[in-house]
Amino acid sequence: MVSISAEKINAIQAIFSRKKAVIGVIHCDPFPGAPKYNGKSINDIIERALRDADNYISGGVHGLIIENHGDIPFSKPEDIGPETSALMAVITDRIRTRFDVPLGINVLANAAIPALATALSGGADFVRVNQWANAYIANEGFIEGAAAKALRYRSLLRAEHIRVFADSHVKHGSHAIVADRSIKELTRDVDFFEADAVIATGQRTGDSATLSEIDEIRSATELPLLVGSGVTPENVGEILSRTQGVIVASALKVNGVWWNDVELARVKHFMEAARTVLEAE
């Protein structure tokens, strides 16, 4: 495979001190200012995130991503207020202090600069950015790649230690605008624009990327590859055998529904299903 960007340190190995990682997602309750916010106290929002983190870590996952997933419908990056980054930074710091595990930040939708600010303030190790290069039509409308502005902002903050995990062929949208470019080429663009890891997804939350799509992305880059949705106890072994990690949430929630609490028994069952591949590192 011909390298298309400068050689990088393996982000999964550097952050998680292992070759493959299982990352649980904390879907935070609606924040103040969001349409679904119902006046819940800040302390209660934080405590719910801490309980989910506890169940994930007690069940054996290797790290967490913190998301403002309750803020539906998501705003475009330029419309997200500073209160979102402020509260996410507090939640991140509380989780880091209590559990001391690798943490990532995803500010929806595609808010790379607020995510970097949150990660630096809260002590996180990486950010997830869904549209890093090119553009697509999302639920929120036209979303452009964030790489150029985000990397300059990261440099301004002297925060190069915060790595970028970026999606290829991101879910929840249409890619007709780049339909003349293959998934392989879109992945190469993400690599070329200095992401540290690539994430494959399905069409929406809870929908897995196909094995053929995972293999196509894998053939396009030497960066660590993760699958970011639709991973279950039934398919985690097959997926982890092809990748360096999985990002999982819905399958580990009560009744398998993303807005419910994380269920410890489901986490343990999932990690047991992944154990054979993880122990083969």
Coordinates of C-alpha atoms in Angstrom, one line a residue:
M1 CA 0.0 0.0 0.0
V2 CA 1.4 3.4 -1.0
S3 CA 1.5 5.8 1.9
I4 CA -0.5 9.0 1.4
S5 CA 0.4 10.9 4.5
A6 CA 3.3 11.2 6.9
E7 CA 3.8 8.1 9.0
K8 CA 2.0 8.3 12.3
I9 CA 2.2 6.6 15.7
N10 CA -0.5 4.0 15.9
A11 CA -3.3 5.9 17.8
I12 CA -4.9 2.8 19.3
Q13 CA -1.7 1.5 20.7
A14 CA -0.7 5.0 21.9
I15 CA -3.9 5.8 23.6
F16 CA -5.1 2.3 24.9
S17 CA -1.7 0.5 25.2
R18 CA -3.1 -2.4 23.3
K19 CA -3.6 -3.5 19.7
K20 CA -7.4 -3.6 19.7
A21 CA -9.9 -1.6 21.8
V22 CA -13.5 -1.7 22.8
I23 CA -14.9 1.9 23.3
G24 CA -18.2 2.6 25.0
V25 CA -20.2 5.7 24.2
I26 CA -21.9 7.8 26.9
H27 CA -24.9 9.4 25.3
C28 CA -25.4 12.4 27.6
D29 CA -28.9 13.6 28.6
P30 CA -30.1 16.8 26.8
F31 CA -28.1 19.8 27.8
P32 CA -29.5 23.3 28.7
G33 CA -30.5 25.0 25.5
A34 CA -31.4 21.8 23.7
P35 CA -35.1 21.2 22.6
K36 CA -35.5 18.2 24.8
Y37 CA -33.9 19.7 27.9
N38 CA -36.6 19.5 30.7
G39 CA -34.9 21.4 33.5
K40 CA -32.9 18.4 34.8
S41 CA -30.2 19.7 37.2
I42 CA -26.6 19.8 36.0
N43 CA -25.6 17.5 38.8
D44 CA -28.2 14.9 37.7
I45 CA -26.9 15.1 34.1
I46 CA -23.4 14.5 35.4
E47 CA -24.4 11.7 37.7
R48 CA -26.2 9.8 34.9
A49 CA -23.1 10.0 32.7
L50 CA -21.0 8.8 35.7
R51 CA -23.3 5.8 36.2
D52 CA -23.1 4.8 32.5
A53 CA -19.3 5.2 32.7
D54 CA -19.2 3.0 35.8
N55 CA -21.1 0.2 34.1
Y56 CA -19.0 0.4 31.0
I57 CA -15.7 0.2 32.9
S58 CA -16.9 -2.4 35.4
G59 CA -18.0 -4.5 32.4
G60 CA -14.5 -4.4 30.9
V61 CA -14.5 -1.8 28.1
H62 CA -11.1 -0.1 27.4
G63 CA -12.2 3.5 27.0
L64 CA -15.1 5.9 26.5
I65 CA -16.5 8.5 24.1
I66 CA -18.6 11.3 25.5
E67 CA -21.3 12.7 23.3
N68 CA -24.1 15.3 23.6
H69 CA -26.4 12.8 21.9
G70 CA -29.4 14.1 23.8
D71 CA -29.3 17.4 22.0
I72 CA -31.5 16.2 19.1
P73 CA -32.0 17.8 16.6
F74 CA -28.3 18.5 16.3
S75 CA -27.1 22.0 15.4
K76 CA -24.5 22.7 12.8
P77 CA -21.1 23.5 14.3
E78 CA -21.4 27.3 14.0
D79 CA -24.7 27.2 15.9
I80 CA -23.5 25.3 19.0
G81 CA -23.3 27.5 22.0
P82 CA -20.3 27.6 24.5
E83 CA -22.5 26.1 27.2
T84 CA -22.3 22.7 25.4
S85 CA -18.5 22.6 25.4
A86 CA -18.5 23.9 29.0
L87 CA -20.8 21.2 30.3
M88 CA -19.1 18.5 28.3
A89 CA -15.7 19.5 29.7
V90 CA -17.0 19.2 33.3
I91 CA -18.5 15.8 32.6
T92 CA -15.2 14.7 30.9
D93 CA -13.1 15.9 33.9
R94 CA -15.4 14.1 36.4
I95 CA -15.2 10.8 34.4
R96 CA -11.4 11.1 33.9
T97 CA -10.9 11.8 37.6
R98 CA -13.0 8.9 38.8
F99 CA -12.1 6.2 36.3
D100 CA -8.7 7.2 34.7
V101 CA -9.4 5.5 31.3
P102 CA -8.8 6.8 27.8
L103 CA -11.5 9.3 26.7
G104 CA -12.8 10.7 23.5
I105 CA -15.1 13.6 22.7
N106 CA -17.8 13.9 20.0
V107 CA -19.7 17.1 19.8
L108 CA -22.7 16.7 17.5
A109 CA -23.0 17.6 14.7
N110 CA -19.5 17.6 13.4
A111 CA -18.3 20.3 15.8
A112 CA -14.6 19.6 15.7
I113 CA -13.5 22.9 17.2
P114 CA -15.8 22.6 20.3
A115 CA -14.7 19.0 20.6
L116 CA -11.1 19.9 20.7
A117 CA -11.8 22.7 23.3
T118 CA -13.7 20.2 25.4
A119 CA -11.0 17.5 25.1
L120 CA -8.2 19.9 26.1
S121 CA -10.2 21.3 29.1
G122 CA -11.5 17.9 30.3
G123 CA -8.3 15.9 29.7
A124 CA -9.5 13.7 26.9
D125 CA -7.2 11.8 24.5
F126 CA -9.0 12.1 21.2
V127 CA -12.0 13.5 19.3
R128 CA -14.3 11.9 16.9
V129 CA -15.2 14.0 13.9
N130 CA -17.8 12.5 11.6
Q131 CA -17.1 14.5 8.4
W132 CA -13.4 15.3 8.3
A133 CA -12.8 15.7 4.6
N134 CA -15.1 16.4 1.6
A135 CA -18.8 17.1 2.3
Y136 CA -22.2 15.4 2.5
I137 CA -25.8 16.1 3.0
A138 CA -26.7 15.2 6.6
N139 CA -29.8 15.4 8.7
E140 CA -28.6 18.9 9.6
G141 CA -28.2 19.9 6.0
F142 CA -24.9 20.5 4.1
I143 CA -21.9 19.6 6.2
E144 CA -18.4 20.4 5.1
G145 CA -15.2 18.6 6.1
A146 CA -13.7 20.1 9.3
A147 CA -10.0 19.2 8.9
A148 CA -8.4 22.5 7.8
K149 CA -10.0 24.7 10.5
A150 CA -9.8 22.0 13.2
L151 CA -6.1 21.2 12.7
R152 CA -5.2 24.9 12.7
Y153 CA -7.2 25.4 15.9
R154 CA -5.5 22.3 17.5
S155 CA -2.1 23.8 16.6
L156 CA -3.2 27.2 18.1
L157 CA -4.0 25.4 21.4
R158 CA -0.7 23.4 21.3
A159 CA -2.9 20.3 21.6
E160 CA -1.3 18.0 19.0
H161 CA -1.5 15.2 21.6
I162 CA -5.3 15.1 21.1
R163 CA -5.8 12.7 18.2
V164 CA -8.5 12.7 15.6
F165 CA -10.7 9.7 14.8
A166 CA -12.6 10.4 11.6
D167 CA -15.5 8.6 9.9
S168 CA -15.3 7.4 6.3
H169 CA -18.7 7.4 4.4
V170 CA -20.4 8.8 7.5
K171 CA -23.8 7.6 8.6
H172 CA -27.1 9.7 8.8
G173 CA -26.8 11.3 5.4
S174 CA -26.4 11.2 1.6
H175 CA -23.1 11.1 -0.2
A176 CA -24.5 11.9 -3.6
I177 CA -22.4 15.0 -3.7
V178 CA -19.3 12.8 -3.8
A179 CA -20.9 9.9 -5.6
D180 CA -18.1 9.9 -8.3
R181 CA -15.6 9.0 -5.6
S182 CA -15.4 5.5 -4.2
I183 CA -15.4 4.7 -0.5
K184 CA -11.7 3.8 -0.9
E185 CA -10.9 7.3 -2.3
L186 CA -13.0 9.0 0.4
T187 CA -11.0 7.0 3.0
R188 CA -7.7 8.1 1.4
D189 CA -8.9 11.7 1.6
V190 CA -9.5 11.3 5.4
D191 CA -5.9 9.8 5.7
F192 CA -4.4 12.6 3.5
F193 CA -6.1 15.3 5.7
E194 CA -4.1 13.9 8.8
A195 CA -6.7 11.9 10.7
D196 CA -5.1 9.4 13.2
A197 CA -7.8 6.7 12.9
V198 CA -10.7 5.9 10.5
I199 CA -14.2 4.8 11.5
A200 CA -16.6 2.7 9.4
T201 CA -20.3 3.0 10.1
G202 CA -23.6 1.8 8.7
Q203 CA -26.5 4.1 7.6
R204 CA -27.6 5.2 11.1
T205 CA -27.1 4.6 14.8
G206 CA -27.3 0.9 15.5
D207 CA -26.7 -0.1 11.9
S208 CA -23.4 -1.9 11.2
A209 CA -21.1 -1.3 8.3
T210 CA -21.0 -4.3 6.0
L211 CA -17.9 -6.6 6.0
S212 CA -17.3 -5.6 2.4
E213 CA -17.3 -1.9 3.3
I214 CA -15.0 -2.6 6.2
D215 CA -12.6 -4.5 3.9
E216 CA -12.7 -1.7 1.3
I217 CA -11.8 1.0 3.9
R218 CA -9.1 -1.3 5.3
S219 CA -7.5 -1.6 1.8
A220 CA -7.3 2.2 1.5
T221 CA -5.3 3.1 4.5
E222 CA -2.7 2.0 7.0
L223 CA -4.4 4.0 9.8
P224 CA -6.1 2.1 12.6
L225 CA -9.6 1.2 11.6
L226 CA -12.6 1.0 13.9
V227 CA -16.3 0.2 13.4
G228 CA -18.5 2.8 14.9
S229 CA -22.0 1.5 14.9
G230 CA -24.1 -1.7 14.8
V231 CA -21.6 -3.9 16.7
T232 CA -23.3 -6.6 18.7
P233 CA -22.2 -9.7 20.6
E234 CA -23.1 -11.7 17.5
N235 CA -20.8 -9.8 15.1
V236 CA -18.0 -8.4 17.3
G237 CA -15.6 -11.3 16.8
E238 CA -15.8 -11.0 13.0
I239 CA -15.5 -7.3 13.1
L240 CA -12.6 -7.2 15.5
S241 CA -10.7 -9.7 13.5
R242 CA -10.7 -7.2 10.6
T243 CA -10.1 -4.0 12.6
Q244 CA -8.3 -2.4 15.5
G245 CA -11.4 -1.5 17.5
V246 CA -15.1 -1.0 17.9
I247 CA -17.2 1.8 19.2
V248 CA -20.4 0.5 20.8
A249 CA -23.4 1.9 22.7
S250 CA -26.9 0.7 21.7
A251 CA -26.2 -3.0 22.1
L252 CA -25.1 -2.3 25.7
K253 CA -28.2 -0.3 26.8
V254 CA -31.3 -1.6 28.5
N255 CA -33.5 -3.2 25.8
G256 CA -30.8 -2.3 23.2
V257 CA -32.1 1.3 22.9
W258 CA -29.6 4.1 22.7
W259 CA -31.4 6.5 25.1
N260 CA -31.6 4.0 27.9
D261 CA -29.0 3.4 30.7
V262 CA -26.0 1.2 30.1
E263 CA -26.7 -2.3 31.4
L264 CA -23.7 -4.0 33.2
A265 CA -24.8 -7.5 32.2
R266 CA -25.0 -6.6 28.6
V267 CA -21.5 -5.0 28.8
K268 CA -20.1 -8.2 30.3
H269 CA -21.8 -10.4 27.7
F270 CA -20.4 -8.3 24.9
M271 CA -16.9 -8.3 26.3
E272 CA -17.1 -12.1 26.7
A273 CA -18.0 -12.4 23.0
A274 CA -15.0 -10.2 22.1
R275 CA -12.6 -12.0 24.4
T276 CA -11.2 -14.6 22.0
V277 CA -10.2 -12.0 19.5
L278 CA -8.9 -9.5 22.1
E279 CA -6.8 -12.2 23.8
A280 CA -5.2 -13.2 20.5
E281 CA -3.4 -9.8 20.2

